[in-house]
mmCIF file of C-alpha atoms in Angstrom:
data_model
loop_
_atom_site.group_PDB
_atom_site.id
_atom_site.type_symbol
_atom_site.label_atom_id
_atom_site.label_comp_id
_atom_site.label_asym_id
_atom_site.label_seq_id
_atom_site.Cartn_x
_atom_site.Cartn_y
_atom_site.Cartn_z
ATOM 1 C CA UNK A 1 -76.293 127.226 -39.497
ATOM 2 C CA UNK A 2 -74.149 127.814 -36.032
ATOM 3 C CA UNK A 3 -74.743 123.782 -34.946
ATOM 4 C CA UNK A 4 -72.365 121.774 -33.765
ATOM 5 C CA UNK A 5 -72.339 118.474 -35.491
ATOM 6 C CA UNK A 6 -71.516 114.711 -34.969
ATOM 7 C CA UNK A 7 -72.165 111.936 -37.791
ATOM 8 C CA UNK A 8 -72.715 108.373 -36.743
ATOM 9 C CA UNK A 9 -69.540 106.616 -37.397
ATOM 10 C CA UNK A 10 -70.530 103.367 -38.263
ATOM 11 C CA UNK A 11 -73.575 102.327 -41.039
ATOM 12 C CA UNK A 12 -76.079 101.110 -38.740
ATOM 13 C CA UNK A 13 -78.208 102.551 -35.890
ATOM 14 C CA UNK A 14 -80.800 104.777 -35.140
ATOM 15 C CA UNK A 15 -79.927 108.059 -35.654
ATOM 16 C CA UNK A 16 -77.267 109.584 -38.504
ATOM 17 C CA UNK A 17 -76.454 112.510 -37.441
ATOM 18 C CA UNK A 18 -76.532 114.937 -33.877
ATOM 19 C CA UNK A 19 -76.704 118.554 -34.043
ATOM 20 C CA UNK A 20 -76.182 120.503 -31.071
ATOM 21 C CA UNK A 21 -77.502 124.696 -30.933
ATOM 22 C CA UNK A 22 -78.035 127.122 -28.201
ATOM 23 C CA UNK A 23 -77.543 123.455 -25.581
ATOM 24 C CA UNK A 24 -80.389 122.118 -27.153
ATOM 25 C CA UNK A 25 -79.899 118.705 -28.893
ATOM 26 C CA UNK A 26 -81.487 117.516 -32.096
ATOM 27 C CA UNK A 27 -81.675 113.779 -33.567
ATOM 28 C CA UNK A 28 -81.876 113.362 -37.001
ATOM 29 C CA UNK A 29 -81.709 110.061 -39.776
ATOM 30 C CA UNK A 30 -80.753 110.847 -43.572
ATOM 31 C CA UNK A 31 -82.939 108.676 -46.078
ATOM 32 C CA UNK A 32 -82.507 109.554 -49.502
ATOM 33 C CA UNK A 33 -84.961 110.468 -52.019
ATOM 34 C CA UNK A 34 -84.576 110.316 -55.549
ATOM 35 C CA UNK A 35 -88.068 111.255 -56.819
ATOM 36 C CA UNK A 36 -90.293 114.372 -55.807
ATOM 37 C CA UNK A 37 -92.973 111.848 -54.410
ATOM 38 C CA UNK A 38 -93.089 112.592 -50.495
ATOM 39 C CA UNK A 39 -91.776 109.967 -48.222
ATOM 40 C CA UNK A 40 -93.266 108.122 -46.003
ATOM 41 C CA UNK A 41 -92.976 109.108 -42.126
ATOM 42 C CA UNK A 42 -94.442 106.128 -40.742
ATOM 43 C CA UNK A 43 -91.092 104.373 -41.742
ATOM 44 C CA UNK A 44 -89.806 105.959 -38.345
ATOM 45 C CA UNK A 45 -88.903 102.981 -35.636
ATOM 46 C CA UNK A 46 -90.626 103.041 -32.098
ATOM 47 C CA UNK A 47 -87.415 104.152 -30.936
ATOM 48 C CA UNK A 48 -86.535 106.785 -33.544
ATOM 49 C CA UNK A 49 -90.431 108.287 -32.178
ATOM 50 C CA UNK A 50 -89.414 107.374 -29.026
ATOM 51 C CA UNK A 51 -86.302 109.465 -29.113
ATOM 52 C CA UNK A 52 -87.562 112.238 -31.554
ATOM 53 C CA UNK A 53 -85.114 111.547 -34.362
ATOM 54 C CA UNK A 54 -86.462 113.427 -37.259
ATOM 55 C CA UNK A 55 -85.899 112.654 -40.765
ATOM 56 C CA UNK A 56 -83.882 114.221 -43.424
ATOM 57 C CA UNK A 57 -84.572 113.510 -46.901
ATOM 58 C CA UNK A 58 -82.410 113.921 -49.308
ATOM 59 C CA UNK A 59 -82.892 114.454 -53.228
ATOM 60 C CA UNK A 60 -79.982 112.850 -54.939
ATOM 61 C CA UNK A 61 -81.173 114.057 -58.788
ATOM 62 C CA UNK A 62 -81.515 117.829 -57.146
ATOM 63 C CA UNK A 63 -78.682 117.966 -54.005
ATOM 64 C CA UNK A 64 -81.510 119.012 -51.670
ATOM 65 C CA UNK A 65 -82.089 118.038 -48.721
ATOM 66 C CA UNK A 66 -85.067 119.032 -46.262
ATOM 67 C CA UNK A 67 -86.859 118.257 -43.426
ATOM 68 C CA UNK A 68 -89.624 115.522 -42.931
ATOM 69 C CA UNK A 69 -92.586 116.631 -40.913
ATOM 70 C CA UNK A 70 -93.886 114.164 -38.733
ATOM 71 C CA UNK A 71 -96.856 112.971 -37.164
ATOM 72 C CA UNK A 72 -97.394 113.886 -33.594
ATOM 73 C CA UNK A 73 -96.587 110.093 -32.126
#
């Protein structure tokens, strides 16, 4: 709540979406998840750690979404 978001307009790249809140900037990549089973961080590319992107995984069979915590890298 109270971001300001931009989605990446074509289907490739890094990162999927930018959220901006309170001038700080946050990097994130949508991978979807269609089982409870926990995915796999490591998937992350030496830029994505690089950069910070986080991921969002997203349950297609519930419509939730959440965030991926991540190794320190």
């Amino acid at each position: 709540e109270g971001f300001e978001v931009f989605y990446n307009a074509g289907s490739t790249g890094a990162i999927d979406i930018v959220g901006i809140k309170d001038n700080e900037v946050y990097l994130f990549d949508v991978k979807s998840n269609s089982s409870s089973a926990s995915t796999n961080a490591s998937g992350r590319t030496q830029i994505q750690k690089d950069m910070g992107v986080q991921y969002i995984i997203f349950d297609s069979k519930t419509r939730r979404m959440r965030l991926q915590k991540h190794q320190k890298d």
